[in-house]
Short mmCIF file of C-alpha atoms in Angstrom, two decimals:
data_model
loop_
_atom_site.label_atom_id
_atom_site.label_comp_id
_atom_site.label_asym_id
_atom_site.label_seq_id
_atom_site.Cartn_x
_atom_site.Cartn_y
_atom_site.Cartn_z
CA PRO A 715 -12.30 41.55 -16.93
CA SER A 716 -15.43 41.99 -15.36
CA ILE A 717 -16.13 41.56 -12.06
CA PRO A 718 -18.27 37.79 -11.35
CA GLY A 719 -22.08 38.17 -11.04
CA THR A 720 -21.81 40.89 -13.25
CA LEU A 721 -21.93 42.81 -16.94
CA CYS A 722 -20.03 45.41 -15.81
CA ARG A 723 -19.77 48.71 -17.83
CA THR A 724 -18.50 51.11 -16.33
CA LYS A 725 -19.71 54.89 -17.49
CA PRO A 726 -17.26 57.04 -19.05
CA THR A 727 -14.88 58.83 -15.87
CA ASP A 728 -12.33 60.35 -16.51
CA LEU A 729 -10.30 58.89 -13.94
CA VAL A 730 -6.46 60.25 -11.98
CA PHE A 731 -4.50 58.69 -9.61
CA ILE A 732 -2.52 60.71 -7.19
CA ILE A 733 -0.03 58.10 -5.55
CA ASP A 734 2.43 59.21 -3.22
CA SER A 735 6.03 57.83 -4.27
CA SER A 736 7.70 59.53 -0.79
CA ARG A 737 10.91 57.89 0.85
CA SER A 738 8.68 56.62 3.41
CA VAL A 739 7.67 54.29 0.35
CA ARG A 740 10.26 51.61 0.22
CA PRO A 741 10.45 50.18 -3.85
CA HIS A 742 8.41 47.42 -2.95
CA GLU A 743 6.14 48.51 -1.19
CA PHE A 744 5.73 51.02 -4.28
CA ASP A 745 5.72 48.37 -6.31
CA LYS A 746 2.15 47.44 -4.55
CA ILE A 747 1.23 49.91 -5.22
CA LYS A 748 1.30 49.27 -9.00
CA VAL A 749 -0.07 46.49 -9.10
CA PHE A 750 -3.67 48.22 -7.16
CA VAL A 751 -3.39 50.57 -9.97
CA SER A 752 -3.42 48.06 -12.52
CA ARG A 753 -6.47 45.78 -10.90
CA VAL A 754 -8.43 48.30 -10.98
CA ILE A 755 -7.72 49.91 -14.50
CA GLU A 756 -8.01 45.89 -16.14
CA ALA A 757 -11.81 46.26 -15.10
CA LEU A 758 -12.57 49.29 -16.43
CA ASP A 759 -14.01 50.10 -20.23
CA VAL A 760 -10.54 51.74 -21.09
CA GLY A 761 -11.01 53.76 -24.72
CA PRO A 762 -11.02 57.33 -26.27
CA ASN A 763 -14.40 57.73 -25.63
CA ALA A 764 -15.05 55.24 -23.07
CA THR A 765 -12.75 55.98 -19.92
CA ARG A 766 -9.46 57.73 -19.69
CA VAL A 767 -7.40 56.80 -17.41
CA GLY A 768 -4.41 59.47 -15.89
CA ILE A 769 -1.71 58.70 -13.62
CA VAL A 770 0.10 61.72 -10.89
CA ASN A 771 3.44 59.91 -9.48
CA TYR A 772 4.29 63.00 -5.93
CA ALA A 773 6.78 62.83 -3.64
CA SER A 774 8.50 66.80 -2.71
CA ALA A 775 7.56 67.57 -6.07
CA VAL A 776 4.85 66.02 -8.57
CA ARG A 777 5.51 64.10 -12.40
CA SER A 778 2.52 62.93 -14.50
CA GLU A 779 3.51 60.07 -15.78
CA VAL A 780 0.41 59.14 -18.20
CA SER A 781 -2.46 61.91 -19.35
CA LEU A 782 -5.27 62.07 -20.07
CA GLN A 783 -4.83 62.78 -23.87
CA SER A 784 -2.20 59.77 -23.47
CA PRO A 785 -2.77 57.02 -26.38
CA GLN A 786 -5.52 54.91 -24.17
CA SER A 787 -6.14 51.21 -24.28
CA ARG A 788 -6.11 48.42 -21.10
CA ALA A 789 -2.62 47.35 -22.74
CA LEU A 790 -0.62 50.87 -22.97
CA LEU A 791 -1.90 51.89 -19.31
CA LEU A 792 -0.09 49.24 -17.95
CA GLN A 793 2.93 48.67 -19.58
CA ALA A 794 2.77 52.98 -18.64
CA VAL A 795 2.01 51.71 -14.36
CA ARG A 796 4.72 49.30 -14.92
CA ARG A 797 7.52 51.91 -16.62
CA ILE A 798 6.61 54.04 -13.28
CA GLN A 799 9.64 54.70 -10.60
CA PRO A 800 8.70 55.92 -7.15
CA LEU A 801 10.40 59.87 -6.60
CA SER A 802 11.94 58.98 -2.41
CA THR A 803 11.76 62.27 -1.44
CA GLY A 804 8.95 64.67 0.59
CA THR A 805 5.13 64.34 0.94
CA MET A 806 3.66 67.01 -0.69
CA THR A 807 0.31 66.14 -0.78
CA GLY A 808 -1.79 69.71 -1.14
CA LEU A 809 0.96 70.80 -3.97
CA ALA A 810 -0.23 67.05 -6.29
CA ILE A 811 -3.83 67.64 -5.54
CA GLN A 812 -3.73 71.29 -7.08
CA PHE A 813 -1.82 69.52 -9.51
CA ALA A 814 -4.18 67.65 -10.72
CA VAL A 815 -7.01 70.45 -10.62
CA SER A 816 -4.97 72.41 -12.62
CA ARG A 817 -3.00 70.45 -15.14
CA ALA A 818 -4.11 66.74 -14.70
CA PHE A 819 -7.92 67.67 -15.19
CA SER A 820 -7.93 70.86 -17.75
CA ALA A 821 -8.80 70.71 -20.96
CA ALA A 822 -5.81 70.64 -22.59
CA GLU A 823 -5.02 67.05 -20.87
CA GLY A 824 -7.59 65.54 -22.19
CA SER A 825 -10.10 65.55 -19.77
CA ARG A 826 -14.24 65.66 -20.58
CA GLY A 827 -14.82 67.00 -17.44
CA SER A 828 -17.36 69.59 -18.87
CA ALA A 829 -19.22 67.07 -21.46
CA PRO A 830 -22.57 65.71 -19.55
CA ASN A 831 -22.93 62.73 -18.06
CA PHE A 832 -18.72 62.33 -17.75
CA ARG A 833 -17.47 61.49 -14.06
CA LYS A 834 -14.25 63.19 -12.72
CA VAL A 835 -12.30 60.39 -10.06
CA ALA A 836 -9.58 60.97 -8.96
CA ILE A 837 -7.94 58.23 -6.43
CA VAL A 838 -5.19 59.55 -3.69
CA VAL A 839 -3.30 56.84 -2.81
CA THR A 840 -0.32 58.06 0.76
CA ASP A 841 0.60 56.56 3.49
CA GLY A 842 1.81 59.62 5.60
CA ARG A 843 1.14 63.34 6.98
CA PRO A 844 1.97 65.43 3.61
CA GLN A 845 3.90 68.94 4.77
CA ASP A 846 1.45 71.23 3.04
CA GLY A 847 -1.91 72.00 3.14
CA VAL A 848 -5.13 69.42 1.83
CA GLN A 849 -8.11 70.85 3.35
CA ASP A 850 -8.81 74.08 0.91
CA VAL A 851 -6.81 72.68 -2.11
CA SER A 852 -8.61 69.67 -2.23
CA ALA A 853 -12.21 71.62 -1.06
CA ARG A 854 -11.38 73.76 -4.86
CA ALA A 855 -11.00 70.53 -6.81
CA ARG A 856 -14.12 68.99 -5.03
CA ALA A 857 -16.28 72.45 -6.02
CA ALA A 858 -14.57 72.02 -9.70
CA GLY A 859 -16.47 68.56 -9.86
CA ILE A 860 -13.66 66.48 -8.87
CA GLU A 861 -15.06 63.42 -6.23
CA ILE A 862 -12.13 62.20 -4.03
CA PHE A 863 -11.59 58.73 -2.88
CA ALA A 864 -8.44 58.84 -0.23
CA ILE A 865 -6.75 55.70 0.70
CA GLY A 866 -4.22 56.06 3.81
CA VAL A 867 -1.82 53.29 4.13
CA GLY A 868 -0.10 52.47 7.95
CA ARG A 869 1.26 55.62 9.87
CA VAL A 870 -1.21 57.72 7.50
CA ASP A 871 -3.09 60.70 9.11
CA MET A 872 -6.65 60.10 9.76
CA GLY A 873 -7.45 63.78 9.52
CA THR A 874 -5.99 64.77 6.29
CA LEU A 875 -7.58 61.58 4.17
CA ARG A 876 -11.02 63.05 6.27
CA GLN A 877 -9.06 66.67 4.78
CA MET A 878 -9.32 64.65 1.37
CA ALA A 879 -11.58 63.02 0.47
CA SER A 880 -15.79 64.02 -1.06
CA GLU A 881 -19.29 63.04 0.92
CA PRO A 882 -19.90 60.12 2.04
CA LEU A 883 -16.45 59.58 3.84
CA ASP A 884 -16.92 56.48 4.74
CA GLU A 885 -17.84 55.59 1.20
CA HIS A 886 -14.09 57.48 0.25
CA VAL A 887 -11.83 57.40 2.93
CA ASP A 888 -10.14 53.74 2.99
CA TYR A 889 -7.14 52.95 5.69
CA VAL A 890 -5.13 49.75 5.37
CA GLU A 891 -2.36 48.90 7.69
CA SER A 892 0.17 48.12 5.34
CA TYR A 893 0.69 48.10 1.63
CA SER A 894 0.90 44.44 1.48
CA VAL A 895 -2.69 43.83 1.85
CA ILE A 896 -4.23 47.85 -0.18
CA GLU A 897 -4.89 45.48 -3.71
CA LYS A 898 -7.46 44.16 -1.60
CA LEU A 899 -9.44 47.63 -2.31
CA THR A 900 -9.35 46.37 -6.02
CA HIS A 901 -13.12 45.19 -5.78
CA LYS A 902 -13.71 48.00 -4.04
CA PHE A 903 -13.15 50.41 -6.73
CA GLN A 904 -14.34 48.16 -10.07
CA GLU A 905 -17.81 48.34 -8.54
CA ALA A 906 -17.28 52.16 -8.05
CA PHE A 907 -17.13 52.04 -11.92
CA CYS A 908 -19.49 49.97 -12.19
CA VAL A 909 -22.64 51.05 -14.37
CA VAL A 910 -25.24 48.22 -14.78
CA SER A 911 -29.50 48.09 -15.04
CA ASP A 912 -31.23 46.03 -13.55
CA LEU A 913 -29.96 42.24 -15.32
CA CYS A 914 -32.53 40.15 -13.43
CA ALA A 915 -35.59 42.25 -14.80
CA THR A 916 -33.54 42.84 -18.51
CA GLY A 917 -33.06 38.66 -18.84
CA ASP A 918 -29.01 39.41 -19.02
CA HIS A 919 -28.05 36.91 -17.03
CA ASP A 920 -26.75 33.17 -16.93
CA CYS A 921 -28.90 31.85 -13.89
CA GLU A 922 -30.22 28.27 -14.46
CA GLN A 923 -32.41 29.23 -12.07
CA LEU A 924 -32.84 32.34 -9.90
CA CYS A 925 -31.70 35.65 -10.58
CA VAL A 926 -31.15 37.67 -7.21
CA SER A 927 -30.92 41.68 -8.40
CA THR A 928 -27.70 43.18 -6.22
CA PRO A 929 -26.26 47.26 -6.14
CA GLY A 930 -24.26 46.93 -9.28
CA GLY A 931 -25.38 43.98 -10.33
CA TYR A 932 -26.80 40.18 -9.38
CA ARG A 933 -26.18 36.86 -7.64
CA CYS A 934 -27.42 34.19 -8.64
CA ALA A 935 -29.82 31.92 -5.94
CA CYS A 936 -31.70 28.22 -6.60
CA ARG A 937 -35.45 27.08 -5.54
CA ASP A 938 -35.65 25.12 -2.25
CA GLY A 939 -34.04 21.73 -2.64
CA PHE A 940 -31.03 22.29 -4.32
CA SER A 941 -27.61 24.34 -3.88
CA LEU A 942 -25.58 26.11 -6.09
CA ASN A 943 -22.40 25.46 -7.53
CA SER A 944 -19.25 26.10 -7.41
CA ASP A 945 -20.07 28.30 -11.06
CA GLY A 946 -22.23 30.30 -8.84
CA ARG A 947 -24.59 29.95 -12.04
CA THR A 948 -25.83 26.08 -11.55
CA CYS A 949 -27.74 24.42 -9.52
CA THR A 950 -27.70 20.23 -7.54
CA ALA A 951 -30.01 18.95 -5.99
CA CYS A 952 -28.53 18.80 -2.26
CA ASN A 953 -30.05 17.87 0.83
CA GLY A 954 -26.11 18.14 3.19
CA GLY A 955 -26.20 20.70 5.94
CA LEU A 956 -30.20 20.79 5.90
CA GLY A 957 -30.24 17.02 6.25
CA SER A 958 -27.13 14.75 6.25
CA ALA A 959 -24.86 13.17 8.92
CA LEU A 960 -22.69 15.93 9.52
CA ASP A 961 -19.63 17.11 11.92
CA LEU A 962 -18.30 20.65 12.03
CA VAL A 963 -16.43 21.96 13.80
CA PHE A 964 -14.90 26.03 14.02
CA LEU A 965 -11.59 27.05 14.30
CA ILE A 966 -11.97 30.39 15.94
CA ASP A 967 -9.53 33.54 16.57
CA GLY A 968 -9.15 35.03 20.17
CA SER A 969 -6.45 37.03 19.23
CA LYS A 970 -5.75 40.96 20.20
CA SER A 971 -5.51 42.08 17.23
CA VAL A 972 -9.45 40.70 16.58
CA ARG A 973 -10.98 43.12 19.04
CA PRO A 974 -13.88 42.66 21.46
CA GLU A 975 -16.39 44.80 18.52
CA ASN A 976 -15.43 41.88 16.06
CA PHE A 977 -15.33 39.39 18.11
CA GLU A 978 -19.14 39.88 18.26
CA LEU A 979 -19.35 39.56 15.01
CA VAL A 980 -17.49 36.54 14.17
CA LYS A 981 -20.40 35.21 16.80
CA LYS A 982 -22.55 36.66 14.09
CA PHE A 983 -20.77 34.50 12.15
CA ILE A 984 -20.79 31.34 13.57
CA ASN A 985 -24.89 31.12 13.54
CA GLN A 986 -25.88 32.28 10.93
CA ILE A 987 -24.33 29.28 9.38
CA VAL A 988 -25.54 26.78 12.39
CA ASP A 989 -28.67 28.07 11.29
CA SER A 990 -28.66 26.82 8.33
CA LEU A 991 -28.41 23.25 10.39
CA GLU A 992 -30.39 20.84 11.16
CA VAL A 993 -28.71 19.82 14.78
CA SER A 994 -30.12 16.70 16.27
CA ASP A 995 -27.91 13.24 16.97
CA ARG A 996 -28.60 11.41 13.61
CA GLN A 997 -28.09 14.79 10.99
CA ALA A 998 -25.32 18.10 12.29
CA GLN A 999 -23.40 17.89 14.77
CA VAL A 1000 -21.45 21.31 15.81
CA GLY A 1001 -17.76 22.36 17.71
CA LEU A 1002 -16.77 24.94 18.59
CA VAL A 1003 -12.69 25.47 19.29
CA GLN A 1004 -11.37 28.92 19.58
CA TYR A 1005 -7.53 29.86 19.41
CA SER A 1006 -5.05 32.73 20.60
CA SER A 1007 -1.46 31.86 22.09
CA SER A 1008 -3.36 28.83 23.84
CA VAL A 1009 -6.53 26.45 22.36
CA ARG A 1010 -9.44 26.15 24.30
CA GLN A 1011 -12.01 23.83 23.60
CA GLU A 1012 -15.89 25.93 24.07
CA PHE A 1013 -17.58 22.27 23.00
CA PRO A 1014 -16.89 19.46 21.41
CA LEU A 1015 -19.39 17.46 18.88
CA GLY A 1016 -23.09 16.48 20.12
CA GLN A 1017 -22.56 17.97 24.15
CA PHE A 1018 -25.60 20.33 22.53
CA LYS A 1019 -28.20 18.66 20.68
CA ASN A 1020 -30.01 21.45 18.65
CA LYS A 1021 -30.14 25.14 17.46
CA LYS A 1022 -30.53 27.09 19.81
CA ASP A 1023 -28.57 26.01 23.22
CA ILE A 1024 -25.88 25.92 20.26
CA LYS A 1025 -26.38 29.43 19.09
CA ALA A 1026 -26.85 29.85 22.94
CA ALA A 1027 -23.15 29.23 23.72
CA VAL A 1028 -21.75 30.92 20.97
CA LYS A 1029 -23.16 34.08 22.16
CA LYS A 1030 -21.60 33.41 25.95
CA MET A 1031 -18.10 32.43 24.88
CA SER A 1032 -15.85 35.04 26.16
CA TYR A 1033 -12.80 36.27 24.29
CA MET A 1034 -9.45 34.96 25.07
CA GLU A 1035 -7.31 37.88 23.46
CA LYS A 1036 -3.99 36.75 22.93
CA GLY A 1037 -1.59 35.53 20.63
CA THR A 1038 -2.28 33.62 17.21
CA MET A 1039 -1.30 30.58 17.19
CA THR A 1040 -2.70 28.66 14.31
CA GLY A 1041 0.00 26.00 13.72
CA GLN A 1042 -1.12 24.82 17.39
CA ALA A 1043 -5.12 24.86 17.06
CA LEU A 1044 -4.69 23.00 14.07
CA LYS A 1045 -2.73 20.16 15.10
CA TYR A 1046 -5.53 20.50 17.90
CA LEU A 1047 -8.80 20.09 15.71
CA VAL A 1048 -6.76 16.88 13.90
CA ASP A 1049 -5.32 15.28 17.06
CA SER A 1050 -8.53 16.04 19.59
CA SER A 1051 -11.73 17.50 18.25
CA PHE A 1052 -12.44 14.91 15.49
CA SER A 1053 -11.64 12.27 17.70
CA ALA A 1054 -14.30 9.85 19.44
CA ILE A 1055 -13.61 10.74 22.63
CA ASN A 1056 -15.14 14.36 21.74
CA GLY A 1057 -18.38 12.80 19.96
CA ALA A 1058 -16.83 12.21 16.40
CA ARG A 1059 -19.02 9.71 14.93
CA PRO A 1060 -17.10 6.92 12.30
CA GLY A 1061 -18.00 7.32 8.46
CA VAL A 1062 -19.63 10.27 8.61
CA PRO A 1063 -18.00 14.14 7.09
CA LYS A 1064 -16.31 16.21 8.57
CA VAL A 1065 -15.76 19.29 8.22
CA GLY A 1066 -13.88 22.34 9.41
CA ILE A 1067 -14.07 26.01 9.35
CA VAL A 1068 -10.65 28.13 10.23
CA PHE A 1069 -11.46 31.58 10.88
CA THR A 1070 -8.59 33.92 11.42
CA ASP A 1071 -7.83 38.08 11.32
CA GLY A 1072 -3.78 38.17 10.80
CA ARG A 1073 -0.14 35.63 10.38
CA SER A 1074 -0.11 32.56 11.79
CA GLN A 1075 2.56 32.87 14.95
CA ASP A 1076 3.69 29.05 14.13
CA TYR A 1077 3.66 27.13 11.47
CA ILE A 1078 1.33 25.62 9.77
CA SER A 1079 1.96 23.33 6.96
CA ASP A 1080 2.44 19.87 8.82
CA ALA A 1081 -1.17 20.25 10.72
CA ALA A 1082 -3.25 21.63 7.71
CA LYS A 1083 -1.92 18.70 5.35
CA LYS A 1084 -2.33 16.01 7.71
CA ALA A 1085 -6.20 18.04 8.04
CA LYS A 1086 -6.47 16.91 4.58
CA ASP A 1087 -5.07 13.53 4.92
CA SER A 1088 -7.45 13.05 7.20
CA GLY A 1089 -9.52 13.29 4.50
CA PHE A 1090 -11.23 16.57 6.89
CA ARG A 1091 -13.02 18.63 4.20
CA MET A 1092 -11.29 22.38 5.56
CA PHE A 1093 -12.56 25.73 5.18
CA ALA A 1094 -10.31 28.67 5.83
CA VAL A 1095 -11.98 32.50 6.22
CA GLY A 1096 -9.37 35.19 6.11
CA VAL A 1097 -9.89 38.99 7.61
CA GLY A 1098 -8.48 42.02 7.67
CA ASN A 1099 -4.47 41.01 8.20
CA ALA A 1100 -4.72 37.54 7.33
CA VAL A 1101 -2.05 36.07 4.86
CA GLU A 1102 -3.76 34.75 1.48
CA ASP A 1103 -1.10 32.04 1.36
CA GLU A 1104 -1.89 30.38 4.93
CA LEU A 1105 -5.00 30.59 3.26
CA ARG A 1106 -4.96 28.81 0.87
CA GLU A 1107 -2.62 26.33 2.31
CA ILE A 1108 -5.42 25.58 4.82
CA ALA A 1109 -8.12 24.91 2.41
CA SER A 1110 -8.58 21.83 1.15
CA GLU A 1111 -9.04 20.97 -3.26
CA PRO A 1112 -10.00 22.26 -4.86
CA VAL A 1113 -8.22 26.18 -2.76
CA ALA A 1114 -10.52 28.46 -4.99
CA GLU A 1115 -14.09 26.95 -3.19
CA HIS A 1116 -12.15 26.31 -0.53
CA TYR A 1117 -10.64 29.20 1.26
CA PHE A 1118 -12.55 33.16 2.05
CA TYR A 1119 -11.15 36.39 2.18
CA THR A 1120 -12.93 39.85 3.56
CA ALA A 1121 -10.44 43.29 4.52
CA ASP A 1122 -13.84 44.19 6.63
CA PHE A 1123 -15.00 42.14 9.94
CA ARG A 1124 -18.84 44.28 8.51
CA THR A 1125 -18.99 41.97 5.41
CA ILE A 1126 -18.59 38.14 7.06
CA SER A 1127 -21.77 37.70 7.06
CA LYS A 1128 -21.79 37.64 3.08
CA ILE A 1129 -19.18 34.67 3.35
CA GLY A 1130 -22.07 33.30 5.74
CA LYS A 1131 -24.01 32.91 2.57
CA LYS A 1132 -21.67 31.13 0.33
CA LEU A 1133 -20.60 28.88 3.10
CA GLN A 1134 -23.82 27.87 3.62
CA MET A 1135 -23.72 26.06 0.60
CA LYS A 1136 -20.79 25.43 0.37
CA ILE A 1137 -20.93 22.24 3.28
CA CYS A 1138 -23.69 20.93 1.44
CA VAL A 1139 -22.89 16.92 0.87
CA GLU A 1140 -24.76 15.96 -2.35
CA GLU A 1141 -26.95 13.03 -2.54
CA ASP A 1142 -26.67 10.72 -4.40
CA PRO A 1143 -29.87 11.25 -6.44
CA CYS A 1144 -29.38 6.80 -7.50
CA GLU A 1145 -29.58 6.07 -3.10
CA CYS A 1146 -32.17 3.90 -1.90
CA LYS A 1147 -33.59 6.27 0.81
CA SER A 1148 -33.48 9.59 -2.12
CA ILE A 1149 -35.20 7.38 -4.23
CA VAL A 1150 -38.13 6.39 -1.13
CA LYS A 1151 -38.02 10.30 -0.45
CA PHE A 1152 -38.83 11.40 -3.87
CA GLN A 1153 -41.69 8.57 -4.01
CA THR A 1154 -43.18 10.15 -1.47
CA LYS A 1155 -43.34 13.51 -2.07
CA VAL A 1156 -45.32 12.43 -6.05
CA GLU A 1157 -47.98 10.73 -3.67
CA GLU A 1158 -48.65 13.76 -1.83
CA LEU A 1159 -48.82 15.90 -4.69
CA ILE A 1160 -51.11 13.39 -6.61
CA SER A 1161 -52.87 13.46 -3.64
CA SER A 1162 -53.82 16.83 -3.61
CA LEU A 1163 -54.14 16.75 -6.72
CA GLN A 1164 -56.71 14.53 -6.35
CA GLN A 1165 -58.46 16.45 -3.05
#
């Protein structure tokens, strides 16, 4: 498997996972750690002469589950991960790191760290405060050329993570609130081990129109007048949000877990989408609803006739800061937001974008189903502790094209870019208006050539 948008080759690496299985890690939580480890392994070029993987399991004692000299293939490694059992005693993190330095990364255990062009990487996953020191032993590990990533879960001591991790800390320290969301870090580590040349420059890509280089890979784009299809590769002629009639309502989570600084990022996300629209009585109309323990309509469809006024109203929106009643908010969207009394236009496509950062405190299934049964096109965007099952329940079919998730509010602008294309409504090229527009454009081009 490779990361979409790249032809990923992983640089030969000696990679050792150091996983905490102390008594504070419940069996079902330890299963989540194993899923995370498996997902990272699945994206690696594993083999004797490529990337080798070791796994160290620790609590009060340390146990080597897989050594770097073990038979190395994805299938064998994934089988070994499934067999790992928790030790369920104390938390001797320093002892585990010392074991990695002296044993797991030793030449006797198969490490190639002294060879040129080989990386030595340790990924430490822990959920508690260690019962021994980690600062000195981590410094010795880093001095020996081991790059340390530290992942903390739940009530972990953040100071300990920073003592373990390599510099820069913001790239090597990660925190998740529970083991249920640790799998969200998979993509980060897949990218961390991915080494790709400029595939756009070499032509080693599959984009139909434009290729845009990105760190570690590329993304496809389209020329003006086209939108990127769901395959991320091909393009379709599109007028959509840039000219078609559209009634678009944002349903925004204003619960206290979002936090004020992130709520400002959500506002920027909304205005990023608004920027891609042509707003007028005959084209796109935008409405905004905020919800927490209650629902508040910030402004209905059609109240503002241009992008400038919409964006100004979004910036002025105050933060509600209470609970998360997503089901109640969806019901409001269905019953009120897309009603004629609130500015909705008959026969115009209806699009809802639901943004949330956590589990709903009420039942969402009936309202989510009613929204889709009513013909509304529903997009679900989740951040942080959002529940992906709920996002999928809200999203229209095909679900994979209508729901988005990111662990970090700072990356929602990337989702915004994807949504700008997704809300595009394709034109039928045989429609009279399209033919007239095409003819007019051709006549203009001929005229300019004659001049």
